[in-house]
JSON list of C-alpha atoms and ligand atoms in Angstrom, two decimals:
[
{"chain": "G", "resi": 9, "resn": "MET", "atom": "CA", "xyz": [-6.36, 14.81, 12.07]},
{"chain": "G", "resi": 10, "resn": "PRO", "atom": "CA", "xyz": [-6.34, 11.16, 10.90]},
{"chain": "G", "resi": 11, "resn": "GLU", "atom": "CA", "xyz": [-7.95, 11.42, 6.85]},
{"chain": "G", "resi": 12, "resn": "VAL", "atom": "CA", "xyz": [-5.16, 12.58, 5.37]},
{"chain": "G", "resi": 13, "resn": "ASN", "atom": "CA", "xyz": [-3.92, 12.81, 2.12]},
{"chain": "G", "resi": 14, "resn": "LEU", "atom": "CA", "xyz": [-0.24, 12.10, 2.07]},
{"chain": "G", "resi": 15, "resn": "LEU", "atom": "CA", "xyz": [0.02, 10.70, -1.13]},
{"chain": "G", "resi": 16, "resn": "ARG", "atom": "CA", "xyz": [-0.77, 14.02, -2.56]},
{"chain": "G", "resi": 17, "resn": "ALA", "atom": "CA", "xyz": [2.87, 14.84, -4.08]},
{"chain": "G", "resi": 18, "resn": "LEU", "atom": "CA", "xyz": [2.56, 11.73, -6.41]},
{"chain": "G", "resi": 19, "resn": "PRO", "atom": "CA", "xyz": [1.67, 12.69, -9.81]},
{"chain": "G", "resi": 20, "resn": "GLN", "atom": "CA", "xyz": [-1.79, 11.65, -11.22]},
{"chain": "G", "resi": 21, "resn": "THR", "atom": "CA", "xyz": [-2.01, 8.55, -13.23]},
{"chain": "G", "resi": 22, "resn": "LYS", "atom": "CA", "xyz": [-3.85, 8.00, -16.70]},
{"chain": "G", "resi": 23, "resn": "ARG", "atom": "CA", "xyz": [-5.96, 5.04, -16.72]},
{"chain": "G", "resi": 24, "resn": "ASN", "atom": "CA", "xyz": [-7.64, 3.12, -19.86]},
{"chain": "G", "resi": 25, "resn": "ILE", "atom": "CA", "xyz": [-10.20, 2.20, -17.87]},
{"chain": "G", "resi": 26, "resn": "GLU", "atom": "CA", "xyz": [-11.97, 0.80, -20.72]},
{"chain": "G", "resi": 27, "resn": "LYS", "atom": "CA", "xyz": [-8.94, -1.52, -22.14]},
{"chain": "G", "resi": 28, "resn": "ARG", "atom": "CA", "xyz": [-8.33, -3.10, -17.61]},
{"chain": "G", "resi": 29, "resn": "ALA", "atom": "CA", "xyz": [-11.89, -4.29, -17.76]},
{"chain": "G", "resi": 30, "resn": "ALA", "atom": "CA", "xyz": [-11.97, -5.36, -21.21]},
{"chain": "G", "resi": 31, "resn": "ALA", "atom": "CA", "xyz": [-8.83, -7.71, -19.59]},
{"chain": "G", "resi": 32, "resn": "GLN", "atom": "CA", "xyz": [-10.38, -7.94, -15.96]},
{"chain": "G", "resi": 33, "resn": "THR", "atom": "CA", "xyz": [-10.28, -12.71, -16.45]},
{"chain": "G", "resi": 34, "resn": "ALA", "atom": "CA", "xyz": [-10.71, -14.53, -13.38]},
{"chain": "G", "resi": 35, "resn": "GLU", "atom": "CA", "xyz": [-7.53, -15.96, -15.11]},
{"chain": "G", "resi": 36, "resn": "ASN", "atom": "CA", "xyz": [-5.41, -12.62, -15.53]},
{"chain": "G", "resi": 37, "resn": "ILE", "atom": "CA", "xyz": [-7.27, -12.42, -11.77]},
{"chain": "G", "resi": 38, "resn": "ALA", "atom": "CA", "xyz": [-5.72, -15.44, -10.53]},
{"chain": "G", "resi": 39, "resn": "ILE", "atom": "CA", "xyz": [-1.75, -14.07, -12.08]},
{"chain": "G", "resi": 40, "resn": "SER", "atom": "CA", "xyz": [-2.49, -10.74, -10.47]},
{"chain": "G", "resi": 41, "resn": "ARG", "atom": "CA", "xyz": [-2.76, -12.29, -7.68]},
{"chain": "G", "resi": 42, "resn": "GLN", "atom": "CA", "xyz": [0.61, -14.41, -7.14]},
{"chain": "G", "resi": 43, "resn": "TYR", "atom": "CA", "xyz": [2.20, -10.93, -7.09]},
{"chain": "G", "resi": 44, "resn": "GLY", "atom": "CA", "xyz": [4.88, -12.50, -9.76]},
{"chain": "G", "resi": 45, "resn": "ARG", "atom": "CA", "xyz": [6.65, -10.86, -12.59]},
{"chain": "G", "resi": 46, "resn": "GLU", "atom": "CA", "xyz": [3.48, -10.85, -14.45]},
{"chain": "G", "resi": 47, "resn": "TYR", "atom": "CA", "xyz": [1.78, -8.36, -12.06]},
{"chain": "G", "resi": 48, "resn": "PHE", "atom": "CA", "xyz": [4.90, -6.67, -11.61]},
{"chain": "G", "resi": 49, "resn": "ASP", "atom": "CA", "xyz": [6.62, -5.90, -15.26]},
{"chain": "G", "resi": 50, "resn": "GLY", "atom": "CA", "xyz": [4.34, -7.48, -17.54]},
{"chain": "G", "resi": 51, "resn": "PRO", "atom": "CA", "xyz": [1.57, -5.88, -19.56]},
{"chain": "G", "resi": 52, "resn": "ARG", "atom": "CA", "xyz": [-0.83, -3.46, -18.14]},
{"chain": "G", "resi": 53, "resn": "GLU", "atom": "CA", "xyz": [-3.87, -5.55, -18.40]},
{"chain": "G", "resi": 54, "resn": "LEU", "atom": "CA", "xyz": [-1.80, -7.93, -15.44]},
{"chain": "G", "resi": 55, "resn": "GLY", "atom": "CA", "xyz": [-1.24, -4.97, -12.41]},
{"chain": "G", "resi": 56, "resn": "TYR", "atom": "CA", "xyz": [1.00, -2.22, -12.90]},
{"chain": "G", "resi": 57, "resn": "GLY", "atom": "CA", "xyz": [3.17, -2.83, -16.88]},
{"chain": "G", "resi": 58, "resn": "GLY", "atom": "CA", "xyz": [5.98, -2.08, -15.15]},
{"chain": "G", "resi": 59, "resn": "TYR", "atom": "CA", "xyz": [7.11, -1.09, -11.51]},
{"chain": "G", "resi": 60, "resn": "ARG", "atom": "CA", "xyz": [10.37, 1.23, -12.09]},
{"chain": "G", "resi": 61, "resn": "TYR", "atom": "CA", "xyz": [11.80, 3.55, -9.37]},
{"chain": "G", "resi": 62, "resn": "ASP", "atom": "CA", "xyz": [11.63, 7.21, -10.94]},
{"chain": "G", "resi": 63, "resn": "GLY", "atom": "CA", "xyz": [11.71, 8.68, -7.47]},
{"chain": "G", "resi": 64, "resn": "ARG", "atom": "CA", "xyz": [7.98, 9.55, -8.01]},
{"chain": "G", "resi": 65, "resn": "TRP", "atom": "CA", "xyz": [8.31, 8.80, -3.92]},
{"chain": "G", "resi": 66, "resn": "ILE", "atom": "CA", "xyz": [10.24, 11.42, -2.99]},
{"chain": "G", "resi": 67, "resn": "PRO", "atom": "CA", "xyz": [7.63, 14.00, -1.81]},
{"chain": "G", "resi": 68, "resn": "VAL", "atom": "CA", "xyz": [5.75, 11.97, -0.16]},
{"chain": "G", "resi": 69, "resn": "ALA", "atom": "CA", "xyz": [9.03, 10.23, 1.42]},
{"chain": "G", "resi": 70, "resn": "ARG", "atom": "CA", "xyz": [9.47, 13.96, 2.55]},
{"chain": "G", "resi": 71, "resn": "ASP", "atom": "CA", "xyz": [5.67, 14.32, 3.55]},
{"chain": "G", "resi": 72, "resn": "ILE", "atom": "CA", "xyz": [5.45, 11.19, 5.95]},
{"chain": "G", "resi": 73, "resn": "VAL", "atom": "CA", "xyz": [8.68, 11.88, 7.89]},
{"chain": "G", "resi": 74, "resn": "ALA", "atom": "CA", "xyz": [7.46, 15.84, 8.54]},
{"chain": "G", "resi": 75, "resn": "HIS", "atom": "CA", "xyz": [3.29, 14.12, 8.64]},
{"chain": "G", "resi": 76, "resn": "PHE", "atom": "CA", "xyz": [5.46, 11.76, 11.50]},
{"chain": "G", "resi": 77, "resn": "GLY", "atom": "CA", "xyz": [8.15, 14.27, 13.15]},
{"chain": "G", "resi": 78, "resn": "LEU", "atom": "CA", "xyz": [10.50, 11.41, 12.25]},
{"chain": "G", "resi": 79, "resn": "LYS", "atom": "CA", "xyz": [14.04, 11.88, 12.87]},
{"chain": "G", "resi": 80, "resn": "ALA", "atom": "CA", "xyz": [17.81, 9.65, 12.19]},
{"chain": "G", "resi": 81, "resn": "GLY", "atom": "CA", "xyz": [17.05, 6.51, 14.83]},
{"chain": "G", "resi": 82, "resn": "ASP", "atom": "CA", "xyz": [13.70, 5.98, 14.42]},
{"chain": "G", "resi": 83, "resn": "ARG", "atom": "CA", "xyz": [12.33, 3.13, 13.09]},
{"chain": "G", "resi": 84, "resn": "VAL", "atom": "CA", "xyz": [9.66, 2.95, 10.16]},
{"chain": "G", "resi": 85, "resn": "LEU", "atom": "CA", "xyz": [8.31, -0.05, 8.39]},
{"chain": "G", "resi": 86, "resn": "ASP", "atom": "CA", "xyz": [6.45, 0.24, 5.08]},
{"chain": "G", "resi": 87, "resn": "VAL", "atom": "CA", "xyz": [3.49, -2.71, 5.08]},
{"chain": "G", "resi": 88, "resn": "GLY", "atom": "CA", "xyz": [3.51, -3.68, 1.06]},
{"chain": "G", "resi": 89, "resn": "CYS", "atom": "CA", "xyz": [6.78, -1.92, 0.15]},
{"chain": "G", "resi": 90, "resn": "ALA", "atom": "CA", "xyz": [6.97, -4.11, -3.23]},
{"chain": "G", "resi": 91, "resn": "LYS", "atom": "CA", "xyz": [10.59, -3.04, -4.49]},
{"chain": "G", "resi": 92, "resn": "GLY", "atom": "CA", "xyz": [11.43, -1.12, -1.57]},
{"chain": "G", "resi": 93, "resn": "PHE", "atom": "CA", "xyz": [10.67, 2.39, -3.80]},
{"chain": "G", "resi": 94, "resn": "LEU", "atom": "CA", "xyz": [9.13, 4.47, -0.59]},
{"chain": "G", "resi": 95, "resn": "VAL", "atom": "CA", "xyz": [12.01, 2.36, 1.90]},
{"chain": "G", "resi": 96, "resn": "HIS", "atom": "CA", "xyz": [14.69, 3.60, -0.40]},
{"chain": "G", "resi": 97, "resn": "ASP", "atom": "CA", "xyz": [13.39, 7.20, -0.22]},
{"chain": "G", "resi": 98, "resn": "LEU", "atom": "CA", "xyz": [12.32, 7.16, 3.36]},
{"chain": "G", "resi": 99, "resn": "MET", "atom": "CA", "xyz": [16.27, 6.88, 4.08]},
{"chain": "G", "resi": 100, "resn": "GLN", "atom": "CA", "xyz": [16.78, 9.38, 1.41]},
{"chain": "G", "resi": 101, "resn": "VAL", "atom": "CA", "xyz": [15.47, 12.68, 2.50]},
{"chain": "G", "resi": 102, "resn": "CYS", "atom": "CA", "xyz": [16.15, 11.60, 6.46]},
{"chain": "G", "resi": 103, "resn": "PRO", "atom": "CA", "xyz": [19.77, 10.42, 6.85]},
{"chain": "G", "resi": 104, "resn": "GLY", "atom": "CA", "xyz": [19.76, 8.13, 9.61]},
{"chain": "G", "resi": 105, "resn": "LEU", "atom": "CA", "xyz": [15.84, 7.28, 9.58]},
{"chain": "G", "resi": 106, "resn": "GLU", "atom": "CA", "xyz": [15.79, 3.18, 10.24]},
{"chain": "G", "resi": 107, "resn": "ALA", "atom": "CA", "xyz": [13.32, 2.42, 7.40]},
{"chain": "G", "resi": 108, "resn": "PHE", "atom": "CA", "xyz": [12.15, -1.16, 6.88]},
{"chain": "G", "resi": 109, "resn": "GLY", "atom": "CA", "xyz": [9.37, -2.79, 4.67]},
{"chain": "G", "resi": 110, "resn": "LEU", "atom": "CA", "xyz": [8.08, -6.04, 4.81]},
{"chain": "G", "resi": 111, "resn": "ASP", "atom": "CA", "xyz": [5.83, -8.07, 1.42]},
{"chain": "G", "resi": 112, "resn": "ILE", "atom": "CA", "xyz": [4.19, -10.79, 0.09]},
{"chain": "G", "resi": 113, "resn": "SER", "atom": "CA", "xyz": [5.72, -10.87, -3.00]},
{"chain": "G", "resi": 114, "resn": "GLU", "atom": "CA", "xyz": [9.20, -13.09, -3.66]},
{"chain": "G", "resi": 115, "resn": "TYR", "atom": "CA", "xyz": [9.54, -11.20, -7.04]},
{"chain": "G", "resi": 116, "resn": "ALA", "atom": "CA", "xyz": [9.70, -8.04, -5.55]},
{"chain": "G", "resi": 117, "resn": "LEU", "atom": "CA", "xyz": [12.02, -8.84, -2.80]},
{"chain": "G", "resi": 118, "resn": "MET", "atom": "CA", "xyz": [14.46, -10.34, -5.01]},
{"chain": "G", "resi": 119, "resn": "ASN", "atom": "CA", "xyz": [14.12, -7.11, -7.75]},
{"chain": "G", "resi": 120, "resn": "CYS", "atom": "CA", "xyz": [14.41, -4.46, -5.12]},
{"chain": "G", "resi": 121, "resn": "SER", "atom": "CA", "xyz": [16.59, -1.57, -5.34]},
{"chain": "G", "resi": 122, "resn": "PRO", "atom": "CA", "xyz": [19.96, -1.93, -4.79]},
{"chain": "G", "resi": 123, "resn": "GLU", "atom": "CA", "xyz": [19.97, 0.67, -1.60]},
{"chain": "G", "resi": 124, "resn": "VAL", "atom": "CA", "xyz": [17.30, -1.62, 0.78]},
{"chain": "G", "resi": 125, "resn": "VAL", "atom": "CA", "xyz": [19.17, -4.89, 0.47]},
{"chain": "G", "resi": 126, "resn": "GLY", "atom": "CA", "xyz": [18.34, -6.81, 3.65]},
{"chain": "G", "resi": 127, "resn": "ARG", "atom": "CA", "xyz": [15.48, -3.83, 4.14]},
{"chain": "G", "resi": 128, "resn": "LEU", "atom": "CA", "xyz": [13.02, -6.00, 3.15]},
{"chain": "G", "resi": 129, "resn": "HIS", "atom": "CA", "xyz": [11.45, -8.82, 5.27]},
{"chain": "G", "resi": 130, "resn": "LEU", "atom": "CA", "xyz": [9.23, -11.51, 3.10]},
{"chain": "G", "resi": 131, "resn": "GLY", "atom": "CA", "xyz": [5.63, -12.22, 4.87]},
{"chain": "G", "resi": 132, "resn": "SER", "atom": "CA", "xyz": [2.41, -11.11, 5.05]},
{"chain": "G", "resi": 133, "resn": "ALA", "atom": "CA", "xyz": [0.48, -7.88, 6.53]},
{"chain": "G", "resi": 134, "resn": "ASP", "atom": "CA", "xyz": [-1.88, -9.67, 8.68]},
{"chain": "G", "resi": 135, "resn": "LYS", "atom": "CA", "xyz": [1.18, -11.60, 10.76]},
{"chain": "G", "resi": 136, "resn": "LEU", "atom": "CA", "xyz": [3.95, -9.10, 11.21]},
{"chain": "G", "resi": 137, "resn": "PRO", "atom": "CA", "xyz": [7.30, -10.38, 12.21]},
{"chain": "G", "resi": 138, "resn": "PHE", "atom": "CA", "xyz": [8.12, -7.63, 14.67]},
{"chain": "G", "resi": 139, "resn": "PRO", "atom": "CA", "xyz": [7.65, -6.71, 18.77]},
{"chain": "G", "resi": 140, "resn": "ASP", "atom": "CA", "xyz": [4.79, -4.80, 20.41]},
{"chain": "G", "resi": 141, "resn": "ARG", "atom": "CA", "xyz": [5.84, -1.18, 19.72]},
{"chain": "G", "resi": 142, "resn": "SER", "atom": "CA", "xyz": [8.37, -1.50, 17.74]},
{"chain": "G", "resi": 143, "resn": "PHE", "atom": "CA", "xyz": [8.28, 1.07, 15.67]},
{"chain": "G", "resi": 144, "resn": "SER", "atom": "CA", "xyz": [7.79, 5.03, 15.68]},
{"chain": "G", "resi": 145, "resn": "ALA", "atom": "CA", "xyz": [5.57, 4.82, 12.47]},
{"chain": "G", "resi": 146, "resn": "VAL", "atom": "CA", "xyz": [4.21, 1.93, 10.56]},
{"chain": "G", "resi": 147, "resn": "ILE", "atom": "CA", "xyz": [3.06, 2.11, 6.27]},
{"chain": "G", "resi": 148, "resn": "SER", "atom": "CA", "xyz": [0.73, 0.88, 4.30]},
{"chain": "G", "resi": 149, "resn": "ILE", "atom": "CA", "xyz": [-0.31, 2.01, 1.14]},
{"chain": "G", "resi": 150, "resn": "ASN", "atom": "CA", "xyz": [-1.77, -0.05, -1.23]},
{"chain": "G", "resi": 151, "resn": "THR", "atom": "CA", "xyz": [-2.05, -3.09, 0.20]},
{"chain": "G", "resi": 152, "resn": "ILE", "atom": "CA", "xyz": [-4.71, -4.15, 3.25]},
{"chain": "G", "resi": 153, "resn": "HIS", "atom": "CA", "xyz": [-7.35, -3.99, 0.60]},
{"chain": "G", "resi": 154, "resn": "ASN", "atom": "CA", "xyz": [-5.79, -7.35, -1.45]},
{"chain": "G", "resi": 155, "resn": "LEU", "atom": "CA", "xyz": [-7.02, -8.97, 1.96]},
{"chain": "G", "resi": 156, "resn": "VAL", "atom": "CA", "xyz": [-10.46, -11.10, 2.70]},
{"chain": "G", "resi": 157, "resn": "ARG", "atom": "CA", "xyz": [-12.49, -8.78, 5.42]},
{"chain": "G", "resi": 158, "resn": "SER", "atom": "CA", "xyz": [-11.51, -10.98, 8.45]},
{"chain": "G", "resi": 159, "resn": "ASP", "atom": "CA", "xyz": [-7.49, -10.61, 7.47]},
{"chain": "G", "resi": 160, "resn": "ALA", "atom": "CA", "xyz": [-7.66, -7.14, 6.61]},
{"chain": "G", "resi": 161, "resn": "VAL", "atom": "CA", "xyz": [-8.79, -6.26, 9.84]},
{"chain": "G", "resi": 162, "resn": "THR", "atom": "CA", "xyz": [-6.31, -8.67, 11.36]},
{"chain": "G", "resi": 163, "resn": "ALA", "atom": "CA", "xyz": [-3.55, -6.48, 9.35]},
{"chain": "G", "resi": 164, "resn": "VAL", "atom": "CA", "xyz": [-4.55, -3.18, 10.96]},
{"chain": "G", "resi": 165, "resn": "ARG", "atom": "CA", "xyz": [-5.01, -4.34, 13.96]},
{"chain": "G", "resi": 166, "resn": "GLU", "atom": "CA", "xyz": [-0.73, -5.45, 13.35]},
{"chain": "G", "resi": 167, "resn": "VAL", "atom": "CA", "xyz": [-0.44, -1.77, 12.60]},
{"chain": "G", "resi": 168, "resn": "GLU", "atom": "CA", "xyz": [-1.72, -0.53, 15.15]},
{"chain": "G", "resi": 169, "resn": "ARG", "atom": "CA", "xyz": [0.45, -2.69, 17.37]},
{"chain": "G", "resi": 170, "resn": "LEU", "atom": "CA", "xyz": [3.39, -1.67, 16.19]},
{"chain": "G", "resi": 171, "resn": "ALA", "atom": "CA", "xyz": [2.74, 1.52, 15.85]},
{"chain": "G", "resi": 172, "resn": "PRO", "atom": "CA", "xyz": [0.49, 2.35, 18.71]},
{"chain": "G", "resi": 173, "resn": "GLY", "atom": "CA", "xyz": [-1.56, 6.18, 17.00]},
{"chain": "G", "resi": 174, "resn": "ARG", "atom": "CA", "xyz": [1.69, 6.39, 14.53]},
{"chain": "G", "resi": 175, "resn": "GLY", "atom": "CA", "xyz": [-0.30, 4.16, 11.24]},
{"chain": "G", "resi": 176, "resn": "PHE", "atom": "CA", "xyz": [-0.55, 4.94, 8.30]},
{"chain": "G", "resi": 177, "resn": "ILE", "atom": "CA", "xyz": [-3.17, 3.39, 6.09]},
{"chain": "G", "resi": 178, "resn": "GLN", "atom": "CA", "xyz": [-4.35, 4.03, 2.46]},
{"chain": "G", "resi": 179, "resn": "VAL", "atom": "CA", "xyz": [-6.58, 1.82, 0.81]},
{"chain": "G", "resi": 180, "resn": "ASP", "atom": "CA", "xyz": [-9.12, 1.39, -2.13]},
{"chain": "G", "resi": 181, "resn": "SER", "atom": "CA", "xyz": [-12.18, 3.22, -1.65]},
{"chain": "G", "resi": 182, "resn": "TYR", "atom": "CA", "xyz": [-15.16, 5.59, -4.19]},
{"chain": "G", "resi": 183, "resn": "HIS", "atom": "CA", "xyz": [-17.20, 8.21, -2.83]},
{"chain": "G", "resi": 184, "resn": "THR", "atom": "CA", "xyz": [-20.68, 7.33, -4.95]},
{"chain": "G", "resi": 185, "resn": "PRO", "atom": "CA", "xyz": [-22.42, 4.58, -6.99]},
{"chain": "G", "resi": 186, "resn": "GLU", "atom": "CA", "xyz": [-20.32, 6.05, -10.13]},
{"chain": "G", "resi": 187, "resn": "GLN", "atom": "CA", "xyz": [-17.04, 5.68, -8.58]},
{"chain": "G", "resi": 188, "resn": "ARG", "atom": "CA", "xyz": [-17.58, 2.39, -7.63]},
{"chain": "G", "resi": 189, "resn": "ASP", "atom": "CA", "xyz": [-18.80, 1.02, -10.61]},
{"chain": "G", "resi": 190, "resn": "VAL", "atom": "CA", "xyz": [-15.26, 2.71, -11.88]},
{"chain": "G", "resi": 191, "resn": "PHE", "atom": "CA", "xyz": [-13.51, 0.87, -9.84]},
{"chain": "G", "resi": 192, "resn": "LEU", "atom": "CA", "xyz": [-15.10, -2.77, -9.97]},
{"chain": "G", "resi": 193, "resn": "SER", "atom": "CA", "xyz": [-14.19, -1.63, -14.50]},
{"chain": "G", "resi": 194, "resn": "TRP", "atom": "CA", "xyz": [-10.45, -0.99, -13.19]},
{"chain": "G", "resi": 195, "resn": "VAL", "atom": "CA", "xyz": [-9.73, -3.95, -9.98]},
{"chain": "G", "resi": 196, "resn": "LEU", "atom": "CA", "xyz": [-7.47, -6.88, -10.12]},
{"chain": "G", "resi": 197, "resn": "THR", "atom": "CA", "xyz": [-6.33, -8.28, -6.71]},
{"chain": "G", "resi": 198, "resn": "ALA", "atom": "CA", "xyz": [-8.49, -5.88, -4.23]},
{"chain": "G", "resi": 199, "resn": "LYS", "atom": "CA", "xyz": [-10.08, -8.59, -2.17]},
{"chain": "G", "resi": 200, "resn": "PHE", "atom": "CA", "xyz": [-12.24, -6.12, 0.14]},
{"chain": "G", "resi": 201, "resn": "HIS", "atom": "CA", "xyz": [-12.92, -2.81, -0.89]},
{"chain": "G", "resi": 202, "resn": "ASP", "atom": "CA", "xyz": [-15.92, -0.85, 0.88]},
{"chain": "G", "resi": 203, "resn": "TYR", "atom": "CA", "xyz": [-16.85, 3.81, 1.22]},
{"chain": "G", "resi": 204, "resn": "PRO", "atom": "CA", "xyz": [-15.05, 5.38, 3.53]},
{"chain": "G", "resi": 205, "resn": "LYS", "atom": "CA", "xyz": [-18.09, 4.35, 6.44]},
{"chain": "G", "resi": 206, "resn": "GLY", "atom": "CA", "xyz": [-17.32, 0.68, 5.69]},
{"chain": "G", "resi": 207, "resn": "TRP", "atom": "CA", "xyz": [-13.23, 1.15, 5.82]},
{"chain": "G", "resi": 208, "resn": "LEU", "atom": "CA", "xyz": [-14.07, 3.08, 9.28]},
{"chain": "G", "resi": 209, "resn": "ALA", "atom": "CA", "xyz": [-16.02, 0.05, 10.63]},
{"chain": "G", "resi": 210, "resn": "LEU", "atom": "CA", "xyz": [-12.97, -1.99, 9.95]},
{"chain": "G", "resi": 211, "resn": "PHE", "atom": "CA", "xyz": [-10.43, 0.03, 11.54]},
{"chain": "G", "resi": 212, "resn": "ALA", "atom": "CA", "xyz": [-12.99, 0.33, 14.78]},
{"chain": "G", "resi": 213, "resn": "ASP", "atom": "CA", "xyz": [-12.87, -3.52, 14.85]},
{"chain": "G", "resi": 214, "resn": "ALA", "atom": "CA", "xyz": [-9.24, -3.20, 14.56]},
{"chain": "G", "resi": 215, "resn": "GLY", "atom": "CA", "xyz": [-9.17, -0.69, 17.65]},
{"chain": "G", "resi": 216, "resn": "TYR", "atom": "CA", "xyz": [-6.92, 1.12, 15.27]},
{"chain": "G", "resi": 217, "resn": "THR", "atom": "CA", "xyz": [-6.72, 5.15, 15.77]},
{"chain": "G", "resi": 218, "resn": "GLY", "atom": "CA", "xyz": [-3.29, 5.79, 13.07]},
{"chain": "G", "resi": 219, "resn": "ASP", "atom": "CA", "xyz": [-4.02, 7.81, 9.61]},
{"chain": "G", "resi": 220, "resn": "TYR", "atom": "CA", "xyz": [-5.85, 6.86, 6.72]},
{"chain": "G", "resi": 221, "resn": "TYR", "atom": "CA", "xyz": [-6.53, 7.82, 2.94]},
{"chain": "G", "resi": 222, "resn": "TRP", "atom": "CA", "xyz": [-8.27, 6.25, 0.13]},
{"chain": "G", "resi": 223, "resn": "THR", "atom": "CA", "xyz": [-7.53, 5.52, -3.18]},
{"chain": "G", "resi": 224, "resn": "LEU", "atom": "CA", "xyz": [-9.79, 6.33, -5.79]},
{"chain": "G", "resi": 225, "resn": "VAL", "atom": "CA", "xyz": [-9.62, 5.25, -9.31]},
{"chain": "Z", "resi": 315, "resn": "SAM", "atom": "C1", "xyz": [-0.56, -2.18, -5.11]},
{"chain": "Z", "resi": 315, "resn": "SAM", "atom": "S1", "xyz": [0.31, -2.53, -4.64]},
{"chain": "Z", "resi": 315, "resn": "SAM", "atom": "C2", "xyz": [1.61, -1.54, -4.23]},
{"chain": "Z", "resi": 315, "resn": "SAM", "atom": "C3", "xyz": [2.76, -1.25, -3.79]},
{"chain": "Z", "resi": 315, "resn": "SAM", "atom": "C4", "xyz": [3.16, 0.05, -3.10]},
{"chain": "Z", "resi": 315, "resn": "SAM", "atom": "N1", "xyz": [3.18, 0.11, -1.57]},
{"chain": "Z", "resi": 315, "resn": "SAM", "atom": "C5", "xyz": [2.67, 0.83, -3.85]},
{"chain": "Z", "resi": 315, "resn": "SAM", "atom": "O1", "xyz": [1.91, 1.50, -3.25]},
{"chain": "Z", "resi": 315, "resn": "SAM", "atom": "O2", "xyz": [3.36, 1.10, -4.99]},
{"chain": "Z", "resi": 315, "resn": "SAM", "atom": "C6", "xyz": [-0.09, -4.10, -3.71]},
{"chain": "Z", "resi": 315, "resn": "SAM", "atom": "C7", "xyz": [1.59, -4.72, -2.66]},
{"chain": "Z", "resi": 315, "resn": "SAM", "atom": "O3", "xyz": [1.11, -5.29, -1.73]},
{"chain": "Z", "resi": 315, "resn": "SAM", "atom": "C8", "xyz": [1.53, -6.55, -1.84]},
{"chain": "Z", "resi": 315, "resn": "SAM", "atom": "N2", "xyz": [0.68, -7.77, -0.95]},
{"chain": "Z", "resi": 315, "resn": "SAM", "atom": "C9", "xyz": [-0.10, -8.34, -1.44]},
{"chain": "Z", "resi": 315, "resn": "SAM", "atom": "N3", "xyz": [-0.61, -8.97, -0.32]},
{"chain": "Z", "resi": 315, "resn": "SAM", "atom": "C10", "xyz": [0.00, -8.31, 0.45]},
{"chain": "Z", "resi": 315, "resn": "SAM", "atom": "C11", "xyz": [-0.21, -9.24, 1.90]},
{"chain": "Z", "resi": 315, "resn": "SAM", "atom": "N4", "xyz": [-0.77, -10.40, 2.12]},
{"chain": "Z", "resi": 315, "resn": "SAM", "atom": "N5", "xyz": [0.42, -9.25, 2.80]},
{"chain": "Z", "resi": 315, "resn": "SAM", "atom": "C12", "xyz": [1.49, -7.69, 2.24]},
{"chain": "Z", "resi": 315, "resn": "SAM", "atom": "N6", "xyz": [1.74, -7.40, 1.04]},
{"chain": "Z", "resi": 315, "resn": "SAM", "atom": "C13", "xyz": [1.30, -7.74, 0.12]},
{"chain": "Z", "resi": 315, "resn": "SAM", "atom": "C14", "xyz": [1.96, -6.82, -3.71]},
{"chain": "Z", "resi": 315, "resn": "SAM", "atom": "O4", "xyz": [3.15, -7.97, -3.44]},
{"chain": "Z", "resi": 315, "resn": "SAM", "atom": "C15", "xyz": [1.71, -5.11, -3.66]},
{"chain": "Z", "resi": 315, "resn": "SAM", "atom": "O5", "xyz": [3.33, -4.94, -3.18]}
]
C-alpha cells in the first residue's frame, strides 16, 4: 500500500497558527531557510523552538522497521535527518541495523546525538552521494517540500535510485482549500507544496514506486 501513515505513533503538537502567521515575514522566512541555530533552537516563530531528543521517534522507528522488514546488517538512510534522532532510534529498536542520515544543515549535524556521530552526512536531498541500490530502505520526512519542484523531482528520483520501491516520503499537503489556508499561515520553509494529487504527479514524474504520506498542519 503506497499511502501509509508511518508517523501515526508521533504525538500531535499543538500549534499556535495566529502567532506564526504574524511572524511570517520575508526576513524570518530567510532566516529559517538557513537551517541554523535559529531554525532548530531559536524561537518558535523561526522554526522548531527547540529541537531536542525526547524519545518520541522510538515507536515511529519500530513501525518503520516492521513496515520494511528491516533486520541487523541492513542499511537504512534518513534524508533530512536533522540531529539524527530517527537514525538513533532506528538502531536502538533494531540492534545491528546500519542507519545513516543526510542533511543540509551543518548546525544540526554539529549538534547531533552522540551515538550517531560519523553516521550523518552533510549534503542535499537532490544529490545523494551513495551508489545505486545501496540501501534496504530510504526515508525522508518533511524535507523534500523544502526544494523547488524541479529539485524535488530530482530528490524523489534519488530516493528511488538508492532503494527502488523501498522509499518512504512524507511531505506537506492539504485536502481542502480551508486546510490549504491554514497551511499557508503556518509554512516557513516549504518551497513546493500541493494537494496529494499534485504530489502524486510529481512522484510519477520522478518514476517513484515507494511509499508516502502527508503532513497536515
Ligand atoms: C522539518 S525538518 C525535518 C527533520 C526531521 N526529518 C524530522 O521530521 O524531525 C526539515 C529538515 O530538512 C533539512 N533540509 C532542508 N533542505 C534540505 C535539502 N535540500 N537537503 C537535505 N536536507 C534538507 C533541514 O535542515 C531540516 O533538518
